[in-house]
Amino acid sequence: TEYNFQGGDAIYEDTNNDGTINDLDLKYLGNSRPKLQGGFSFTFQYGNWKLVSRFTYRYGVDIINAARMNLESMYGTENQISTVTYRWRKDGDVTMIPRALWNAGYNYQMSSRYVEDGSFLRLQNIQVSYSFPKKQLKKFGLTQLSAYLTMNRLFTFTKYSGLDPEVGNSATADFVMGVDNGRYPTPRIGTFGLNLSF
């Protein structure tokens, strides 16, 4: 039986203009391989203080936000995110979230709605260190003493709405490249340490 689209249903484009929405209307939506990626670092030293920062970036990469697709599906009994409260409910509503259809319809289908720009700039690592003057260390029998504080993944600048734009980058699993299934991102980690020499 052909599905009868109604008000509040997701709107899919009839790309081949044959009057039917089906597999023949599938089209290219983006590329999970970035146009540009890499990293750079800065080092700043003033007296006994030293700051080293390392940045990573990706540009021109598309991500399928599968986690959002599942959490906005309103298709099954799974938990949903708060954006579904802004779904279409009655004629005249203007919203990006289609109506809720439990276990029916096609409003949950993969579409351009879930393809997002995954470009980002991330402060991957920063280290601040202080080297104590050697003259002060002689009375303690030390030749060198320095303290450092390191923090990882402090900031990420991105328009991507998911938890982490750095997803699906396994070289051995190309079939998952650019798909965000809601994997929890690597946590921010801080380390404090001392280096000393006698």
N, CA and C atoms as an extended XYZ file, in Angstrom:
594
Properties=species:S:1:pos:R:3:atomname:S:1:resname:S:1:resid:I:1 pbc="F F F"
N         0.838       -1.185        0.000 N   THR     1
C         0.000        0.000        0.000 CA  THR     1
C         0.884        1.250        0.000 C   THR     1
N         0.557        2.178       -0.885 N   GLU     2
C         1.313        3.428       -0.944 CA  GLU     2
C         0.968        4.308        0.244 C   GLU     2
N         1.985        4.950        0.795 N   TYR     3
C         1.766        5.822        1.949 CA  TYR     3
C         1.185        7.149        1.483 C   TYR     3
N         0.207        7.639        2.199 N   ASN     4
C        -0.427        8.911        1.874 CA  ASN     4
C         0.146        9.988        2.796 C   ASN     4
N         1.017       10.831        2.259 N   PHE     5
C         1.621       11.886        3.065 CA  PHE     5
C         0.558       12.894        3.492 C   PHE     5
N         0.671       13.348        4.751 N   GLN     6
C        -0.305       14.276        5.304 CA  GLN     6
C         0.409       15.479        5.902 C   GLN     6
N        -0.372       16.467        6.349 N   GLY     7
C         0.190       17.635        6.998 CA  GLY     7
C         1.030       17.241        8.196 C   GLY     7
N         2.184       17.867        8.327 N   GLY     8
C         3.073       17.550        9.440 CA  GLY     8
C         4.101       16.481        9.122 C   GLY     8
N         3.967       15.811        7.973 N   ASP     9
C         4.954       14.808        7.585 CA  ASP     9
C         6.212       15.501        7.061 C   ASP     9
N         7.338       14.822        7.211 N   ALA    10
C         8.591       15.324        6.651 CA  ALA    10
C         8.433       15.454        5.135 C   ALA    10
N         9.030       16.486        4.573 N   ILE    11
C         8.918       16.719        3.134 CA  ILE    11
C        10.185       16.207        2.458 C   ILE    11
N        10.012       15.235        1.577 N   TYR    12
C        11.135       14.678        0.818 CA  TYR    12
C        11.031       15.147       -0.628 C   TYR    12
N        12.172       15.418       -1.231 N   GLU    13
C        12.191       15.968       -2.586 CA  GLU    13
C        12.082       14.859       -3.628 C   GLU    13
N        11.241       15.076       -4.600 N   ASP    14
C        11.115       14.175       -5.748 CA  ASP    14
C        12.176       14.595       -6.763 C   ASP    14
N        13.401       14.136       -6.537 N   THR    15
C        14.539       14.644       -7.321 CA  THR    15
C        14.484       14.264       -8.797 C   THR    15
N        13.833       13.136       -9.141 N   ASN    16
C        13.782       12.754      -10.557 CA  ASN    16
C        12.447       13.135      -11.212 C   ASN    16
N        11.596       13.843      -10.456 N   ASN    17
C        10.342       14.395      -10.982 CA  ASN    17
C         9.440       13.360      -11.650 C   ASN    17
N         9.363       12.159      -11.026 N   ASP    18
C         8.466       11.147      -11.588 CA  ASP    18
C         7.150       11.052      -10.817 C   ASP    18
N         6.944       11.958       -9.860 N   GLY    19
C         5.695       11.983       -9.116 CA  GLY    19
C         5.629       11.014       -7.953 C   GLY    19
N         6.739       10.286       -7.695 N   THR    20
C         6.762        9.303       -6.611 CA  THR    20
C         8.033        9.483       -5.789 C   THR    20
N         7.882        9.392       -4.467 N   ILE    21
C         9.056        9.430       -3.579 CA  ILE    21
C         9.472        7.990       -3.313 C   ILE    21
N        10.655        7.604       -3.826 N   ASN    22
C        11.159        6.238       -3.623 CA  ASN    22
C        12.683        6.241       -3.697 C   ASN    22
N        13.270        5.051       -3.788 N   ASP    23
C        14.731        4.922       -3.808 CA  ASP    23
C        15.394        5.659       -4.971 C   ASP    23
N        14.640        5.896       -6.036 N   LEU    24
C        15.206        6.584       -7.193 CA  LEU    24
C        15.445        8.067       -6.924 C   LEU    24
N        14.948        8.559       -5.792 N   ASP    25
C        15.136        9.966       -5.439 CA  ASP    25
C        16.335       10.193       -4.523 C   ASP    25
N        17.082        9.127       -4.207 N   LEU    26
C        18.263        9.274       -3.361 CA  LEU    26
C        19.296       10.141       -4.051 C   LEU    26
N        19.981       10.970       -3.277 N   LYS    27
C        21.007       11.817       -3.879 CA  LYS    27
C        22.179       11.992       -2.913 C   LYS    27
N        23.262       12.448       -3.450 N   TYR    28
C        24.497       12.688       -2.713 CA  TYR    28
C        24.288       13.843       -1.748 C   TYR    28
N        24.606       13.622       -0.462 N   LEU    29
C        24.364       14.642        0.554 CA  LEU    29
C        25.623       15.239        1.158 C   LEU    29
N        26.773       14.713        0.856 N   GLY    30
C        27.991       15.279        1.428 CA  GLY    30
C        29.143       14.295        1.381 C   GLY    30
N        30.198       14.627        2.083 N   ASN    31
C        31.406       13.814        2.072 CA  ASN    31
C        31.953       13.703        3.487 C   ASN    31
N        32.176       12.460        3.928 N   SER    32
C        32.683       12.238        5.287 CA  SER    32
C        34.195       12.386        5.379 C   SER    32
N        34.829       12.628        4.241 N   ARG    33
C        36.283       12.837        4.247 CA  ARG    33
C        36.569       14.338        4.171 C   ARG    33
N        37.280       14.872        5.155 N   PRO    34
C        37.503       16.326        5.184 CA  PRO    34
C        38.340       16.815        4.009 C   PRO    34
N        38.041       18.036        3.578 N   LYS    35
C        38.849       18.677        2.539 CA  LYS    35
C        40.213       19.052        3.088 C   LYS    35
N        40.249       19.346        4.381 N   LEU    36
C        41.486       19.788        5.025 CA  LEU    36
C        41.465       19.328        6.474 C   LEU    36
N        42.559       18.782        6.945 N   GLN    37
C        42.689       18.445        8.366 CA  GLN    37
C        44.163       18.493        8.755 C   GLN    37
N        44.379       18.757       10.015 N   GLY    38
C        45.760       18.836       10.463 CA  GLY    38
C        45.854       19.434       11.849 C   GLY    38
N        46.995       20.002       12.119 N   GLY    39
C        47.220       20.592       13.425 CA  GLY    39
C        48.358       21.594       13.380 C   GLY    39
N        48.453       22.382       14.415 N   PHE    40
C        49.537       23.347       14.543 CA  PHE    40
C        49.731       23.634       16.020 C   PHE    40
N        50.867       24.217       16.352 N   SER    41
C        51.155       24.481       17.763 CA  SER    41
C        51.806       25.853       17.925 C   SER    41
N        51.698       26.369       19.146 N   PHE    42
C        52.322       27.618       19.529 CA  PHE    42
C        53.116       27.400       20.806 C   PHE    42
N        54.274       28.028       20.874 N   THR    43
C        55.073       28.004       22.097 CA  THR    43
C        55.394       29.439       22.477 C   THR    43
N        55.152       29.755       23.738 N   PHE    44
C        55.416       31.102       24.239 CA  PHE    44
C        56.232       30.976       25.521 C   PHE    44
N        57.344       31.694       25.593 N   GLN    45
C        58.202       31.622       26.775 CA  GLN    45
C        58.512       33.021       27.278 C   GLN    45
N        58.360       33.188       28.594 N   TYR    46
C        58.674       34.465       29.217 CA  TYR    46
C        59.377       34.179       30.539 C   TYR    46
N        60.653       34.521       30.598 N   GLY    47
C        61.430       34.216       31.799 CA  GLY    47
C        61.454       32.716       32.052 C   GLY    47
N        61.038       32.311       33.242 N   ASN    48
C        61.023       30.880       33.592 CA  ASN    48
C        59.698       30.206       33.258 C   ASN    48
N        58.770       30.966       32.725 N   TRP    49
C        57.471       30.415       32.357 CA  TRP    49
C        57.458       29.968       30.895 C   TRP    49
N        56.734       28.897       30.626 N   LYS    50
C        56.638       28.416       29.247 CA  LYS    50
C        55.219       27.878       29.011 C   LYS    50
N        54.645       28.249       27.886 N   LEU    51
C        53.319       27.766       27.504 CA  LEU    51
C        53.419       27.113       26.129 C   LEU    51
N        52.938       25.890       26.033 N   VAL    52
C        52.916       25.158       24.763 CA  VAL    52
C        51.472       24.748       24.499 C   VAL    52
N        50.951       25.108       23.339 N   SER    53
C        49.584       24.732       22.991 CA  SER    53
C        49.568       24.043       21.625 C   SER    53
N        48.686       23.050       21.505 N   ARG    54
C        48.576       22.297       20.250 CA  ARG    54
C        47.106       22.276       19.820 C   ARG    54
N        46.854       22.621       18.564 N   PHE    55
C        45.504       22.669       18.013 CA  PHE    55
C        45.355       21.615       16.918 C   PHE    55
N        44.154       21.061       16.787 N   THR    56
C        43.816       20.194       15.661 CA  THR    56
C        42.576       20.773       14.981 C   THR    56
N        42.410       20.442       13.701 N   TYR    57
C        41.267       20.983       12.967 CA  TYR    57
C        40.846       20.048       11.850 C   TYR    57
N        39.600       20.192       11.444 N   ARG    58
C        39.052       19.573       10.243 CA  ARG    58
C        38.175       20.610        9.566 C   ARG    58
N        38.216       20.603        8.258 N   TYR    59
C        37.409       21.564        7.504 CA  TYR    59
C        36.773       20.856        6.306 C   TYR    59
N        35.505       21.188        6.036 N   GLY    60
C        34.826       20.642        4.861 CA  GLY    60
C        34.479       19.184        5.006 C   GLY    60
N        33.957       18.802        6.152 N   VAL    61
C        33.571       17.406        6.389 CA  VAL    61
C        32.107       17.375        6.818 C   VAL    61
N        31.365       16.390        6.317 N   ASP    62
C        29.952       16.238        6.662 CA  ASP    62
C        29.769       15.047        7.591 C   ASP    62
N        28.892       15.224        8.575 N   ILE    63
C        28.623       14.178        9.563 CA  ILE    63
C        27.132       13.858        9.546 C   ILE    63
N        26.816       12.577        9.552 N   ILE    64
C        25.436       12.145        9.753 CA  ILE    64
C        25.225       12.056       11.253 C   ILE    64
N        24.365       12.888       11.775 N   ASN    65
C        24.088       12.890       13.208 CA  ASN    65
C        23.024       11.825       13.493 C   ASN    65
N        23.465       10.543       13.477 N   ALA    66
C        22.557        9.412       13.684 CA  ALA    66
C        21.990        9.404       15.099 C   ALA    66
N        22.745        9.940       16.049 N   ALA    67
C        22.244       10.009       17.423 CA  ALA    67
C        21.021       10.919       17.485 C   ALA    67
N        21.093       12.072       16.837 N   ARG    68
C        19.951       12.995       16.815 CA  ARG    68
C        18.790       12.400       16.037 C   ARG    68
N        19.111       11.689       14.943 N   MET    69
C        18.072       11.061       14.141 CA  MET    69
C        17.267       10.076       14.991 C   MET    69
N        17.945        9.289       15.793 N   ASN    70
C        17.264        8.317       16.650 CA  ASN    70
C        16.506        8.997       17.787 C   ASN    70
N        17.086       10.066       18.332 N   LEU    71
C        16.469       10.729       19.482 CA  LEU    71
C        15.353       11.701       19.094 C   LEU    71
N        15.179       11.931       17.779 N   GLU    72
C        14.072       12.761       17.300 CA  GLU    72
C        13.085       11.959       16.455 C   GLU    72
N        13.230       10.633       16.434 N   SER    73
C        12.425        9.820       15.518 CA  SER    73
C        10.948        9.787       15.882 C   SER    73
N        10.633        9.769       17.174 N   MET    74
C         9.245        9.658       17.655 CA  MET    74
C         8.543        8.463       17.006 C   MET    74
N         9.315        7.422       16.730 N   TYR    75
C         8.813        6.247       16.015 CA  TYR    75
C         8.529        5.087       16.967 C   TYR    75
N         9.412        4.935       17.965 N   GLY    76
C         9.255        3.827       18.911 CA  GLY    76
C         9.023        4.327       20.321 C   GLY    76
N         9.404        3.489       21.274 N   THR    77
C         9.178        3.822       22.685 CA  THR    77
C        10.440        4.330       23.381 C   THR    77
N        11.512        4.576       22.621 N   GLU    78
C        12.763        5.039       23.206 CA  GLU    78
C        12.634        6.486       23.674 C   GLU    78
N        13.493        6.862       24.608 N   ASN    79
C        13.536        8.250       25.066 CA  ASN    79
C        13.834        9.172       23.881 C   ASN    79
N        13.326       10.388       23.948 N   GLN    80
C        13.530       11.386       22.909 CA  GLN    80
C        14.122       12.641       23.543 C   GLN    80
N        14.730       13.487       22.714 N   ILE    81
C        15.312       14.724       23.238 CA  ILE    81
C        14.270       15.843       23.214 C   ILE    81
N        14.597       16.930       23.893 N   SER    82
C        13.623       17.999       24.115 CA  SER    82
C        13.165       18.684       22.832 C   SER    82
N        13.929       18.589       21.738 N   THR    83
C        13.518       19.263       20.495 CA  THR    83
C        12.190       18.729       19.964 C   THR    83
N        11.824       17.502       20.325 N   VAL    84
C        10.567       16.938       19.819 CA  VAL    84
C         9.349       17.648       20.412 C   VAL    84
N         9.524       18.424       21.466 N   THR    85
C         8.392       19.195       22.004 CA  THR    85
C         7.996       20.319       21.048 C   THR    85
N         8.865       20.619       20.088 N   TYR    86
C         8.566       21.644       19.085 CA  TYR    86
C         8.094       21.017       17.780 C   TYR    86
N         7.615       19.802       17.830 N   ARG    87
C         7.164       19.093       16.630 CA  ARG    87
C         5.844       19.687       16.101 C   ARG    87
N         5.528       19.339       14.847 N   TRP    88
C         4.265       19.746       14.241 CA  TRP    88
C         3.124       19.061       14.979 C   TRP    88
N         2.067       19.816       15.316 N   ARG    89
C         0.914       19.264       16.040 CA  ARG    89
C        -0.416       19.527       15.339 C   ARG    89
N        -0.517       20.683       14.663 N   LYS    90
C        -1.801       21.029       14.041 CA  LYS    90
C        -1.544       21.880       12.799 C   LYS    90
N        -2.533       21.941       11.933 N   ASP    91
C        -2.436       22.762       10.720 CA  ASP    91
C        -2.076       24.196       11.081 C   ASP    91
N        -1.129       24.746       10.359 N   GLY    92
C        -0.668       26.109       10.621 CA  GLY    92
C         0.648       26.158       11.375 C   GLY    92
N         1.035       25.043       12.027 N   ASP    93
C         2.326       25.000       12.735 CA  ASP    93
C         3.468       25.076       11.733 C   ASP    93
N         4.482       25.863       12.057 N   VAL    94
C         5.693       25.959       11.239 CA  VAL    94
C         6.854       25.519       12.114 C   VAL    94
N         7.443       24.376       11.777 N   THR    95
C         8.504       23.803       12.605 CA  THR    95
C         9.398       22.908       11.771 C   THR    95
N        10.620       22.692       12.245 N   MET    96
C        11.558       21.799       11.558 CA  MET    96
C        11.378       20.341       11.984 C   MET    96
N        10.554       20.099       13.004 N   ILE    97
C        10.345       18.736       13.515 CA  ILE    97
C         8.971       18.255       13.046 C   ILE    97
N         8.920       17.152       12.280 N   PRO    98
C         7.617       16.675       11.787 CA  PRO    98
C         6.755       16.099       12.907 C   PRO    98
N         5.547       15.706       12.563 N   ARG    99
C         4.622       15.163       13.557 CA  ARG    99
C         5.109       13.814       14.074 C   ARG    99
N         4.642       13.459       15.244 N   ALA   100
C         4.981       12.165       15.841 CA  ALA   100
C         4.108       11.083       15.223 C   ALA   100
N         4.741        9.983       14.789 N   LEU   101
C         4.023        8.841       14.228 CA  LEU   101
C         4.601        7.574       14.841 C   LEU   101
N         3.919        7.046       15.831 N   TRP   102
C         4.446        5.857       16.510 CA  TRP   102
C         4.349        4.634       15.610 C   TRP   102
N         5.512        4.040       15.318 N   ASN   103
C         5.603        2.798       14.553 CA  ASN   103
C         4.915        2.881       13.189 C   ASN   103
N         4.953        4.077       12.587 N   ALA   104
C         4.309        4.251       11.288 CA  ALA   104
C         4.973        5.395       10.540 C   ALA   104
N         4.689        5.459        9.247 N   GLY   105
C         5.141        6.584        8.443 CA  GLY   105
C         6.638        6.610        8.179 C   GLY   105
N         7.101        7.757        7.673 N   TYR   106
C         8.481        7.886        7.221 CA  TYR   106
C         9.171        9.130        7.766 C   TYR   106
N         8.635        9.703        8.823 N   ASN   107
C         9.214       10.926        9.356 CA  ASN   107
C        10.568       10.724       10.025 C   ASN   107
N        10.948        9.493       10.290 N   TYR   108
C        12.206        9.186       10.973 CA  TYR   108
C        13.329        8.860        9.986 C   TYR   108
N        13.057        8.863        8.696 N   GLN   109
C        14.030        8.420        7.701 CA  GLN   109
C        15.264        9.324        7.648 C   GLN   109
N        16.375        8.699        7.277 N   MET   110
C        17.612        9.445        7.059 CA  MET   110
C        17.394       10.430        5.922 C   MET   110
N        17.804       11.692        6.141 N   SER   111
C        17.666       12.710        5.103 CA  SER   111
C        18.686       13.808        5.360 C   SER   111
N        18.650       14.831        4.526 N   SER   112
C        19.585       15.947        4.679 CA  SER   112
C        19.386       16.668        6.007 C   SER   112
N        18.244       16.446        6.639 N   ARG   113
C        17.974       17.058        7.944 CA  ARG   113
C        19.021       16.678        8.984 C   ARG   113
N        19.619       15.519        8.828 N   TYR   114
C        20.569       15.010        9.821 CA  TYR   114
C        22.025       15.086        9.368 C   TYR   114
N        22.268       15.680        8.214 N   VAL   115
C        23.646       15.848        7.733 CA  VAL   115
C        24.110       17.246        8.146 C   VAL   115
N        25.183       17.294        8.914 N   GLU   116
C        25.663       18.573        9.455 CA  GLU   116
C        27.128       18.793        9.101 C   GLU   116
N        27.498       20.057        9.106 N   ASP   117
C        28.898       20.427        8.889 CA  ASP   117
C        29.690       20.043       10.135 C   ASP   117
N        30.686       19.185        9.977 N   GLY   118
C        31.486       18.712       11.103 CA  GLY   118
C        32.827       19.419       11.231 C   GLY   118
N        32.993       20.562       10.592 N   SER   119
C        34.251       21.308       10.707 CA  SER   119
C        34.464       21.754       12.147 C   SER   119
N        35.717       21.758       12.575 N   PHE   120
C        36.006       22.199       13.944 CA  PHE   120
C        37.447       22.652       14.080 C   PHE   120
N        37.669       23.420       15.131 N   LEU   121
C        39.010       23.788       15.586 CA  LEU   121
C        39.049       23.461       17.074 C   LEU   121
N        40.001       22.637       17.490 N   ARG   122
C        40.058       22.176       18.881 CA  ARG   122
C        41.407       22.490       19.505 C   ARG   122
N        41.351       23.053       20.715 N   LEU   123
C        42.563       23.187       21.519 CA  LEU   123
C        42.805       21.816       22.135 C   LEU   123
N        43.649       21.042       21.495 N   GLN   124
C        43.845       19.638       21.860 CA  GLN   124
C        44.655       19.480       23.147 C   GLN   124
N        45.625       20.352       23.315 N   ASN   125
C        46.515       20.180       24.466 CA  ASN   125
C        47.163       21.526       24.803 C   ASN   125
N        47.253       21.807       26.097 N   ILE   126
C        47.960       23.007       26.531 CA  ILE   126
C        48.757       22.665       27.786 C   ILE   126
N        49.983       23.149       27.833 N   GLN   127
C        50.841       22.893       28.993 CA  GLN   127
C        51.501       24.199       29.437 C   GLN   127
N        51.375       24.472       30.723 N   VAL   128
C        52.036       25.622       31.339 CA  VAL   128
C        53.071       25.081       32.310 C   VAL   128
N        54.289       25.556       32.207 N   SER   129
C        55.341       25.052       33.098 CA  SER   129
C        56.171       26.215       33.646 C   SER   129
N        56.771       25.952       34.796 N   TYR   130
C        57.639       26.945       35.432 CA  TYR   130
C        58.914       26.240       35.887 C   TYR   130
N        60.046       26.782       35.475 N   SER   131
C        61.342       26.239       35.887 CA  SER   131
C        61.931       27.132       36.979 C   SER   131
N        62.174       26.552       38.130 N   PHE   132
C        62.711       27.321       39.250 CA  PHE   132
C        64.163       27.708       38.970 C   PHE   132
N        64.557       28.922       39.374 N   PRO   133
C        65.946       29.376       39.140 CA  PRO   133
C        66.952       28.424       39.779 C   PRO   133
N        68.016       28.123       39.047 N   LYS   134
C        69.015       27.157       39.525 CA  LYS   134
C        69.738       27.635       40.775 C   LYS   134
N        69.884       28.953       40.922 N   LYS   135
C        70.567       29.475       42.115 CA  LYS   135
C        69.812       29.107       43.381 C   LYS   135
N        68.481       29.141       43.322 N   GLN   136
C        67.665       28.812       44.491 CA  GLN   136
C        67.681       27.317       44.803 C   GLN   136
N        68.003       26.492       43.795 N   LEU   137
C        67.938       25.050       43.986 CA  LEU   137
C        69.194       24.468       44.619 C   LEU   137
N        70.300       25.207       44.525 N   LYS   138
C        71.579       24.668       45.029 CA  LYS   138
C        71.501       24.314       46.506 C   LYS   138
N        70.830       25.153       47.309 N   LYS   139
C        70.769       24.894       48.751 CA  LYS   139
C        69.953       23.645       49.089 C   LYS   139
N        69.166       23.154       48.128 N   PHE   140
C        68.395       21.926       48.340 CA  PHE   140
C        69.051       20.715       47.675 C   PHE   140
N        70.208       20.932       47.083 N   GLY   141
C        70.920       19.835       46.425 CA  GLY   141
C        70.325       19.437       45.091 C   GLY   141
N        69.584       20.345       44.467 N   LEU   142
C        68.944       20.048       43.180 CA  LEU   142
C        69.623       20.833       42.067 C   LEU   142
N        69.683       20.236       40.912 N   THR   143
C        70.223       20.939       39.751 CA  THR   143
C        69.108       21.470       38.843 C   THR   143
N        67.924       20.854       38.971 N   GLN   144
C        66.789       21.306       38.148 CA  GLN   144
C        65.481       20.955       38.852 C   GLN   144
N        64.511       21.870       38.776 N   LEU   145
C        63.166       21.618       39.297 CA  LEU   145
C        62.180       22.437       38.472 C   LEU   145
N        61.206       21.755       37.904 N   SER   146
C        60.162       22.436       37.134 CA  SER   146
C        58.809       21.806       37.463 C   SER   146
N        57.804       22.631       37.449 N   ALA   147
C        56.434       22.173       37.679 CA  ALA   147
C        55.624       22.455       36.420 C   ALA   147
N        54.684       21.568       36.126 N   TYR   148
C        53.877       21.768       34.920 CA  TYR   148
C        52.431       21.346       35.161 C   TYR   148
N        51.554       21.967       34.402 N   LEU   149
C        50.134       21.626       34.399 CA  LEU   149
C        49.726       21.428       32.944 C   LEU   149
N        49.153       20.269       32.654 N   THR   150
C        48.719       19.937       31.298 CA  THR   150
C        47.214       19.697       31.286 C   THR   150
N        46.537       20.272       30.297 N   MET   151
C        45.104       20.042       30.108 CA  MET   151
C        44.870       19.616       28.665 C   MET   151
N        43.996       18.613       28.474 N   ASN   152
C        43.680       18.113       27.143 CA  ASN   152
C        42.251       18.469       26.753 C   ASN   152
N        42.046       18.751       25.471 N   ARG   153
C        40.720       18.969       24.885 CA  ARG   153
C        39.914       20.040       25.628 C   ARG   153
N        40.535       21.184       25.852 N   LEU   154
C        39.878       22.242       26.623 CA  LEU   154
C        38.707       22.886       25.878 C   LEU   154
N        38.899       23.239       24.616 N   PHE   155
C        37.868       23.939       23.861 CA  PHE   155
C        37.738       23.347       22.467 C   PHE   155
N        36.504       23.329       21.975 N   THR   156
C        36.243       22.947       20.591 CA  THR   156
C        35.305       23.977       19.985 C   THR   156
N        35.731       24.595       18.892 N   PHE   157
C        34.907       25.575       18.189 CA  PHE   157
C        34.298       24.886       16.970 C   PHE   157
N        32.967       24.739       16.968 N   THR   158
C        32.276       24.043       15.889 CA  THR   158
C        30.807       24.446       15.862 C   THR   158
N        30.175       24.273       14.707 N   LYS   159
C        28.727       24.489       14.590 CA  LYS   159
C        27.980       23.163       14.718 C   LYS   159
N        28.703       22.071       14.812 N   TYR   160
C        28.080       20.751       14.900 CA  TYR   160
C        27.275       20.636       16.191 C   TYR   160
N        26.069       20.083       16.122 N   SER   161
C        25.176       20.032       17.282 CA  SER   161
C        25.392       18.803       18.169 C   SER   161
N        26.168       17.820       17.706 N   GLY   162
C        26.392       16.613       18.494 CA  GLY   162
C        27.422       16.814       19.594 C   GLY   162
N        27.724       15.719       20.301 N   LEU   163
C        28.657       15.794       21.423 CA  LEU   163
C        30.088       16.057       20.985 C   LEU   163
N        30.495       15.479       19.863 N   ASP   164
C        31.888       15.586       19.433 CA  ASP   164
C        31.956       15.479       17.914 C   ASP   164
N        32.482       16.489       17.213 N   PRO   165
C        32.566       16.406       15.758 CA  PRO   165
C        33.660       15.457       15.256 C   PRO   165
N        34.529       15.016       16.142 N   GLU   166
C        35.619       14.127       15.732 CA  GLU   166
C        35.150       12.677       15.877 C   GLU   166
N        34.318       12.234       14.915 N   VAL   167
C        33.715       10.901       14.978 CA  VAL   167
C        34.025       10.104       13.728 C   VAL   167
N        33.892        8.786       13.865 N   GLY   168
C        33.980        7.901       12.717 CA  GLY   168
C        35.206        8.098       11.880 C   GLY   168
N        36.355        8.187       12.535 N   ASN   169
C        37.582        8.450       11.779 CA  ASN   169
C        38.489        7.235       11.749 C   ASN   169
N        37.917        6.045       11.855 N   SER   170
C        38.726        4.826       11.844 CA  SER   170
C        39.135        4.475       10.418 C   SER   170
N        40.416        4.324       10.197 N   ALA   171
C        40.912        3.982        8.858 CA  ALA   171
C        40.569        2.540        8.489 C   ALA   171
N        40.286        1.694        9.491 N   THR   172
C        39.976        0.292        9.212 CA  THR   172
C        38.486        0.045        9.107 C   THR   172
N        37.679        1.074        9.320 N   ALA   173
C        36.223        0.908        9.266 CA  ALA   173
C        35.604        2.076        8.512 C   ALA   173
N        35.906        2.147        7.202 N   ASP   174
C        35.427        3.273        6.396 CA  ASP   174
C        33.911        3.377        6.373 C   ASP   174
N        33.227        2.247        6.587 N   PHE   175
C        31.777        2.277        6.502 CA  PHE   175
C        31.134        3.070        7.639 C   PHE   175
N        31.884        3.416        8.677 N   VAL   176
C        31.329        4.234        9.757 CA  VAL   176
C        31.905        5.652        9.760 C   VAL   176
N        32.706        5.969        8.780 N   MET   177
C        33.281        7.315        8.749 CA  MET   177
C        32.174        8.343        8.616 C   MET   177
N        32.240        9.375        9.456 N   GLY   178
C        31.287       10.466        9.367 CA  GLY   178
C        29.916       10.166        9.936 C   GLY   178
N        29.773        9.086       10.706 N   VAL   179
C        28.494        8.755       11.335 CA  VAL   179
C        28.641        8.876       12.844 C   VAL   179
N        27.823        9.730       13.442 N   ASP   180
C        27.857        9.942       14.888 CA  ASP   180
C        26.708        9.171       15.533 C   ASP   180
N        27.037        8.077       16.199 N   ASN   181
C        26.035        7.267       16.876 CA  ASN   181
C        25.915        7.620       18.352 C   ASN   181
N        26.460        8.756       18.743 N   GLY   182
C        26.316        9.204       20.117 CA  GLY   182
C        27.369        8.673       21.062 C   GLY   182
N        28.510        8.281       20.512 N   ARG   183
C        29.614        7.840       21.356 CA  ARG   183
C        30.051        8.990       22.251 C   ARG   183
N        30.242        8.687       23.546 N   TYR   184
C        30.637        9.744       24.473 CA  TYR   184
C        32.043       10.220       24.126 C   TYR   184
N        32.277       11.523       24.067 N   PRO   185
C        33.594       12.027       23.667 CA  PRO   185
C        34.668       11.756       24.723 C   PRO   185
N        35.901       11.791       24.282 N   THR   186
C        37.031       11.644       25.206 CA  THR   186
C        36.973       12.749       26.247 C   THR   186
N        37.080       12.405       27.524 N   PRO   187
C        36.940       13.445       28.569 CA  PRO   187
C        38.123       14.399       28.604 C   PRO   187
N        37.879       15.561       29.214 N   ARG   188
C        38.975       16.498       29.468 CA  ARG   188
C        39.796       15.943       30.620 C   ARG   188
N        41.100       15.949       30.444 N   ILE   189
C        41.993       15.395       31.464 CA  ILE   189
C        43.051       16.421       31.815 C   ILE   189
N        43.296       16.595       33.104 N   GLY   190
C        44.345       17.491       33.578 CA  GLY   190
C        45.418       16.721       34.327 C   GLY   190
N        46.646       17.127       34.155 N   THR   191
C        47.767       16.471       34.825 CA  THR   191
C        48.692       17.518       35.424 C   THR   191
N        49.054       17.306       36.678 N   PHE   192
C        50.050       18.166       37.323 CA  PHE   192
C        51.252       17.319       37.657 C   PHE   192
N        52.456       17.864       37.428 N   GLY   193
C        53.655       17.069       37.706 CA  GLY   193
C        54.851       17.922       38.040 C   GLY   193
N        55.872       17.249       38.537 N   LEU   194
C        57.158       17.882       38.860 CA  LEU   194
C        58.267       17.102       38.191 C   LEU   194
N        59.218       17.819       37.641 N   ASN   195
C        60.439       17.225       37.117 CA  ASN   195
C        61.611       17.754       37.942 C   ASN   195
N        62.402       16.817       38.480 N   LEU   196
C        63.546       17.301       39.257 CA  LEU   196
C        64.768       16.441       38.987 C   LEU   196
N        65.910       17.085       39.139 N   SER   197
C        67.195       16.417       38.936 CA  SER   197
C        68.113       16.777       40.096 C   SER   197
N        68.859       15.763       40.589 N   PHE   198
C        69.824       15.996       41.682 CA  PHE   198
C        71.203       16.246       41.120 C   PHE   198
